[in-house]
Coordinates of C-alpha atoms and ligand atoms in Angstrom, one line a residue:
X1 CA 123.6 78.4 71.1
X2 CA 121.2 81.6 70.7
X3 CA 120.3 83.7 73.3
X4 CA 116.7 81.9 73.5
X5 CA 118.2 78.6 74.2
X6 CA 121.0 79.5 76.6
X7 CA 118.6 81.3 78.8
X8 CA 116.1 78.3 78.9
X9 CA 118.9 76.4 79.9
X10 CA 120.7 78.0 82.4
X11 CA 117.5 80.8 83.8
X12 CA 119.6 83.4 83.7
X13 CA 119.0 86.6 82.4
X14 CA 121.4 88.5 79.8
X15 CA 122.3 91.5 81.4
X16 CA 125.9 91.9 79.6
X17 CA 127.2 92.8 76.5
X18 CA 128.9 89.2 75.6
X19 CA 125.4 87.3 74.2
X20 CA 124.6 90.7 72.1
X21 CA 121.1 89.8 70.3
X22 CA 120.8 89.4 66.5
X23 CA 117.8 90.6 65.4
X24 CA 115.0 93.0 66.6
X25 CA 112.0 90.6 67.0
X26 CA 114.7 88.5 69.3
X27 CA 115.2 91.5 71.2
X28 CA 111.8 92.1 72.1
X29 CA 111.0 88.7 72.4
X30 CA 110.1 87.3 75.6
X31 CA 110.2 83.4 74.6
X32 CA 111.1 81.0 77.3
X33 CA 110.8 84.1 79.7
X34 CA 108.1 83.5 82.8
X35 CA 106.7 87.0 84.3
X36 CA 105.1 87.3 87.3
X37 CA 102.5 90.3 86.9
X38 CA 100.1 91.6 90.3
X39 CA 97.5 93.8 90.1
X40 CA 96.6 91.3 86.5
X41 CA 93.4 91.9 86.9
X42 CA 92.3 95.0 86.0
X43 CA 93.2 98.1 84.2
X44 CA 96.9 98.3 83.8
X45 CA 98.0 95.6 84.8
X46 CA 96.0 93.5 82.9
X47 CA 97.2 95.1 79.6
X48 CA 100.9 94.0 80.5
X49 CA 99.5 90.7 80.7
X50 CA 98.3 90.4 77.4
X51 CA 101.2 92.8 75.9
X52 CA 103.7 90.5 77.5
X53 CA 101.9 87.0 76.5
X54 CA 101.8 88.3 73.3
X55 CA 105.7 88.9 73.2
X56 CA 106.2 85.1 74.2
X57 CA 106.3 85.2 78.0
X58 CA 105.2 82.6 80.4
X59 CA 103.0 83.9 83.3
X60 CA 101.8 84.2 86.7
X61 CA 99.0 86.5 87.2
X62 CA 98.1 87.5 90.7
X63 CA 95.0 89.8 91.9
X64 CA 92.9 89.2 94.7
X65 CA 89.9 89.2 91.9
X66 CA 89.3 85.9 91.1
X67 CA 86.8 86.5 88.1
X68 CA 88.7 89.0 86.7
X69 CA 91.9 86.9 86.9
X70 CA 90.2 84.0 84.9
X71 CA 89.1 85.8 82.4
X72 CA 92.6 87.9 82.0
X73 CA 94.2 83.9 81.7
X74 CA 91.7 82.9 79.3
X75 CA 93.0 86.0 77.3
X76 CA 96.3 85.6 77.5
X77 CA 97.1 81.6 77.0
X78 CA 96.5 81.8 73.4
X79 CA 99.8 81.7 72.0
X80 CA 100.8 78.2 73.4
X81 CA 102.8 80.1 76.9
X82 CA 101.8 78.8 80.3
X83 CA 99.7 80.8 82.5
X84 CA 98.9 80.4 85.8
X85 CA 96.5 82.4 87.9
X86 CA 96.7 82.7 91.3
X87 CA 94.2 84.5 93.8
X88 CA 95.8 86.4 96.7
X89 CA 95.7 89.7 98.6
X90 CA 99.2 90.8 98.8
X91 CA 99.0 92.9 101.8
X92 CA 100.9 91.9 104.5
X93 CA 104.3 89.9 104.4
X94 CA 102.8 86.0 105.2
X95 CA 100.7 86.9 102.0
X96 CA 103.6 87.3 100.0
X97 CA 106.3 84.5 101.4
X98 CA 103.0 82.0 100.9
X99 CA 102.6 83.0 97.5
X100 CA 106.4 82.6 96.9
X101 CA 106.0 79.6 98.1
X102 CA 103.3 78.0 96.1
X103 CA 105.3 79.6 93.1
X104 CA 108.6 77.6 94.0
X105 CA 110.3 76.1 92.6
X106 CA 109.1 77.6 89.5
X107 CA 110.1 81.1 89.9
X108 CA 109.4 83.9 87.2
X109 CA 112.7 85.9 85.9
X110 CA 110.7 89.0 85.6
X111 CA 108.2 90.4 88.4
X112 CA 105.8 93.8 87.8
X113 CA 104.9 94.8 91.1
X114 CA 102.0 97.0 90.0
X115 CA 98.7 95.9 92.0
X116 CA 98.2 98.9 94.1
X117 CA 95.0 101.0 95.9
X118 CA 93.9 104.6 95.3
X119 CA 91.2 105.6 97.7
X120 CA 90.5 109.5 98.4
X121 CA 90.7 110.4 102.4
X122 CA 91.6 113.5 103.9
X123 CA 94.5 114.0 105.6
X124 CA 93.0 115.1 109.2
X125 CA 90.6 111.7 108.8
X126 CA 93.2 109.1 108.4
X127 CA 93.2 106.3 110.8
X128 CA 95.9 103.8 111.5
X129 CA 94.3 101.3 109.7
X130 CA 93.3 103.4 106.5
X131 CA 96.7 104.4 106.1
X132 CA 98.7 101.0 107.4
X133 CA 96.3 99.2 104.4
X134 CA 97.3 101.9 101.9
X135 CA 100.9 101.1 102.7
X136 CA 100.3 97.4 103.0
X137 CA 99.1 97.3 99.2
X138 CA 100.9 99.7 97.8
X139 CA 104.6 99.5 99.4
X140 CA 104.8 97.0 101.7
X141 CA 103.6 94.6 99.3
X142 CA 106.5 95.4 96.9
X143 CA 108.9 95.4 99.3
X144 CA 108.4 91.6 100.3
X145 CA 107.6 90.9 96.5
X146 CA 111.5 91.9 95.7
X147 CA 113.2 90.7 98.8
X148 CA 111.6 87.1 97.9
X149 CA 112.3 87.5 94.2
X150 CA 115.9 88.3 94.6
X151 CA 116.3 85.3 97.5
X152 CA 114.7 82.8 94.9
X153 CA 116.6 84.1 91.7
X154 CA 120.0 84.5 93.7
X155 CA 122.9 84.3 90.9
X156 CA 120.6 83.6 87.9
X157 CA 119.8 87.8 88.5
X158 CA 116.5 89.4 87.3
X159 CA 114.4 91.9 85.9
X160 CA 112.3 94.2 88.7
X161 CA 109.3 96.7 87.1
X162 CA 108.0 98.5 90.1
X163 CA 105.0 100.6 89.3
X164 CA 104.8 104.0 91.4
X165 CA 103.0 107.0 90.5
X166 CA 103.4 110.7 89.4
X167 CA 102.0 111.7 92.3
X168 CA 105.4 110.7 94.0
X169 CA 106.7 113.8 92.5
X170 CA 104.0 115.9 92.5
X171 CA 101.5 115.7 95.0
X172 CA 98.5 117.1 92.9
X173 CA 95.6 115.9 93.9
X174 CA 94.2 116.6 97.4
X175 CA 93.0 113.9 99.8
X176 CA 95.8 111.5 98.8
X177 CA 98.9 111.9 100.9
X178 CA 98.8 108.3 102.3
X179 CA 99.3 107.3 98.5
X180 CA 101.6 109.9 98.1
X181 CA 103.8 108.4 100.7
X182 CA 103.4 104.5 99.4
X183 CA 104.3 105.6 96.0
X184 CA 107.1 107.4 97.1
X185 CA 108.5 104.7 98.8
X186 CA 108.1 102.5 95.7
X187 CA 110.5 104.9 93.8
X188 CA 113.0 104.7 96.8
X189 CA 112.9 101.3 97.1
X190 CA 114.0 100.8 93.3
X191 CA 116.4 103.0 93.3
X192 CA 118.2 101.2 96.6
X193 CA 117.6 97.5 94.6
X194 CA 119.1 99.1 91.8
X195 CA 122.3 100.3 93.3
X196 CA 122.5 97.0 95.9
X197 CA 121.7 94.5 93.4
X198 CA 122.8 95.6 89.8
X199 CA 126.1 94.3 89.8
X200 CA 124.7 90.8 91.1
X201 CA 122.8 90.8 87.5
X202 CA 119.3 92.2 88.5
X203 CA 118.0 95.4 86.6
X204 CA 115.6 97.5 88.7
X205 CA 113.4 99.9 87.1
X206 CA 109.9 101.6 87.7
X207 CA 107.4 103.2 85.9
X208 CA 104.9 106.5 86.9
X209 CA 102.0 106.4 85.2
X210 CA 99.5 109.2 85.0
X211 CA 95.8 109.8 83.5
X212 CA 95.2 106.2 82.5
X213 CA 91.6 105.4 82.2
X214 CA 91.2 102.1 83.5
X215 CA 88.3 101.0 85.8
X216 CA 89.7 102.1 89.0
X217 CA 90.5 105.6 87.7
X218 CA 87.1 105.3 85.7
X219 CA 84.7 104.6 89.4
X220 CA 86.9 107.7 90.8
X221 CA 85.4 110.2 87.9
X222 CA 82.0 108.7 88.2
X223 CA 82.0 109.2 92.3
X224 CA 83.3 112.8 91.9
X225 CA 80.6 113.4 89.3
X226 CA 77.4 111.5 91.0
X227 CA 78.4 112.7 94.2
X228 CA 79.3 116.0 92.9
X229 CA 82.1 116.6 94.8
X230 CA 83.6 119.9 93.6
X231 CA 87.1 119.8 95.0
X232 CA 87.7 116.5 92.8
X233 CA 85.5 118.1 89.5
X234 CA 87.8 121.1 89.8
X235 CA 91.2 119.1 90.5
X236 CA 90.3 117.0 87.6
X237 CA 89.8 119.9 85.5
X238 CA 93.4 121.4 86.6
X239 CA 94.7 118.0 86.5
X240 CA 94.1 118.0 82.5
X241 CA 94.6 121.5 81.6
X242 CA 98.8 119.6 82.4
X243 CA 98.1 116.7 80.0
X244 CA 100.4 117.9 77.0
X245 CA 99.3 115.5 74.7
X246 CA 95.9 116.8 75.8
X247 CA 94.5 113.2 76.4
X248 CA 94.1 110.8 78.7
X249 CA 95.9 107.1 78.4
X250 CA 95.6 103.4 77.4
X251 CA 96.7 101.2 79.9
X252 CA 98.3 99.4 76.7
X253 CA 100.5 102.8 76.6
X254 CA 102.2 101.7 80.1
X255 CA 101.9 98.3 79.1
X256 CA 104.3 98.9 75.7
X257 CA 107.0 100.8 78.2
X258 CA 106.6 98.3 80.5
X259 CA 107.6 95.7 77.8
X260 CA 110.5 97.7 76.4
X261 CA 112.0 97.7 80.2
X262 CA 111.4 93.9 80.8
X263 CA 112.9 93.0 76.8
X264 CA 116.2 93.1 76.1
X265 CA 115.8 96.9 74.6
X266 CA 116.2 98.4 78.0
X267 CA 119.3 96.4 79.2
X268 CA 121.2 99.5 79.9
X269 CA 118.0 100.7 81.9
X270 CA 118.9 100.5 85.1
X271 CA 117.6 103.0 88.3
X272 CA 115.1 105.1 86.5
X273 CA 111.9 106.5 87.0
X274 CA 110.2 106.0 83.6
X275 CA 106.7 108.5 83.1
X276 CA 104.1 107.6 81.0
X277 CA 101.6 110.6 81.6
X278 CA 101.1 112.5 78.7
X279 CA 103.3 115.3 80.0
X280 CA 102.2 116.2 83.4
X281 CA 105.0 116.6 85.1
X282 CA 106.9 118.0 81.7
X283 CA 105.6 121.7 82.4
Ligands
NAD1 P1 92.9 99.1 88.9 O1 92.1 99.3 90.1 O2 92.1 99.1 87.6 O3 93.7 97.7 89.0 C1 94.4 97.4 90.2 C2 94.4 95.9 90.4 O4 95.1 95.6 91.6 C3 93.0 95.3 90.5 O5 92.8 94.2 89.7 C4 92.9 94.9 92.0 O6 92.0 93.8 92.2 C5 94.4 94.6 92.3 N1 94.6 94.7 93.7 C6 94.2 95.7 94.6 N2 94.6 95.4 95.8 C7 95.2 94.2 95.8 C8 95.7 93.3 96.8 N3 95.7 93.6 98.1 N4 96.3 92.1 96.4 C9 96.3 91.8 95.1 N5 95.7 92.5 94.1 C10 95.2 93.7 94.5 O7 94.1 100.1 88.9 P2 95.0 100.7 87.7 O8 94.6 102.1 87.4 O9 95.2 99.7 86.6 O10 96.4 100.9 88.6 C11 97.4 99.9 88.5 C12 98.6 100.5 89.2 O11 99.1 101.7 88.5 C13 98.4 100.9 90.7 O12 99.5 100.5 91.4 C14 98.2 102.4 90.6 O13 98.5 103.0 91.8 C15 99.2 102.7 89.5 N6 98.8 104.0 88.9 C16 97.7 104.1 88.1 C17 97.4 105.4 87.5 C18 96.2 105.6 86.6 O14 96.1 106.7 86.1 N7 95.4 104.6 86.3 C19 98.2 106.5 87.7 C20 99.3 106.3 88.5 C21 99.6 105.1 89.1

């Protein structure tokens, strides 16, 4: 039986060394995989979608964009896998149990936990609820998205692809320590799946990227520039002068790492902090 076939049958994912893969295309394959993938609508997320469609897998986009979700499925159900679309804001823990639960019994192998929220706010104007929705979104969200995946995949294991940021190492921008914080707690988070869960078969991994243009990061240069707001011109200037490859990025660019972690390539990955930022935090 190949690998394909014994993991349609059984759902389990190959983490060990006994069903060794023949071939490269079956090693990047994702056929008879089903990903679940938040944050699908836009930007970077979206671009996993359609990398990760076109490697095979089944999916199920969330995003609390409806119109943007449809038109991501219509993209990505070309190649004959299933795709299903589901609207839903992830923030707070009912969200996420009731999402599980409209999933179930069909439950994806692989989750990327990547929807996520950058507003600018200084630190002195924070309120409770600005900062409780930041975390909501961007940690809290993740944290009930694993704890369900790992109840609902039990001894069939998993593959986790958290995405945090590099502002979790370094802080550079100002006005965004509440995101900071989430996206801190995104990397701890992995890292404590990874040790706690590895050995039951679940590989844990998460990915900081950095300088993507995508539309979220796109309406944040246009505000700083319209609204001419200097501290952001001039942190945006620094912010490049550390871009190595002296660019900004794709979304496909996370959306190919992303892929390599969730395929059968990375299945000695386990507990890392994978950047895709064109060498900002290399110097
Ligand atoms: P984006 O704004 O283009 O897309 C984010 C998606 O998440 C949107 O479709 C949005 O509707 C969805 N979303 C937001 N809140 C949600 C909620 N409550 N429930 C469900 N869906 C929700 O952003 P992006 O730039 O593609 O960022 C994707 C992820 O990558 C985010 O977690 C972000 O923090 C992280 N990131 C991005 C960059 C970058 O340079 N673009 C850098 C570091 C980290």
């Amino acid at each position: 039986m190949n690998k394909i076939t014994a993991l349609e049958k059984t759902g389990k994912i190959n983490l060990s060394l006994k069903e060794e893969p023949s071939s490269l295309n079956e090693i990047v394959s994702l056929k008879g995989r089903k990903t679940l993938i938040s944050g699908a609508a836009s930007g970077i997320g979206r671009a996993i979608a359609i990398r990760f469609a076109e490697a095979g897998s089944d999916l199920i986009l969330v995003d609390i964009d409806k119109k943007g979700l449809d038109e991501v499925k219509e993209k990505t159900q070309l190649n004959g896998n299933a795709v299903l679309a589901l609207c839903s804001d992830l923030s707070g823990k009912d969200a996420v149990r009731d999402l599980w639960e409209t999933i179930s019994p069909d439950v994806p192998d692989t989750i990327v936990n990547n929807a996520g929220i950058y507003p600018f706010k200084d630190y002195l104007q924070i309120d409770r609820n600005f900062y409780e929705n930041t975390l909501e979104v961007n940690l809290n969200s993740v944290f009930w998205m694993c704890q369900n995946f790992i109840r609902k995949r039990g001894s069939r294991g998993g593959i986790i692809i958290n995405i945090s940021s590099i502002e979790a190492l370094i802080p550079f921008k100002e006005d965004m320590a509440h995101y900071s914080v989430s996206k801190a707690g995104v990397m701890a988070l992995t890292r404590s799946l990874a040790r706690d869960y590895g050995r039951k078969g679940f590989r844990v991994n998460c990915v900081l990227p950095g300088a993507i243009r995508t539309p979220g990061t796109e309406s944040l240069v246009k505000k700083a520039i319209t609204k001419l707001q200097l501290n952001l011109i001039r942190a945006g200037i620094n912010f490049n002068s550390r871009l190595t490859l002296g660019r900004w990025g794709k979304p496909d660019e996370v959306a190919k790492v992303v892929l390599f972690i969730a395929s059968d390539m990375a299945s000695y990955v386990q507990g890392t902090m994978i950047p895709v930022d064109g060498g900002f935090l290399s110097c």
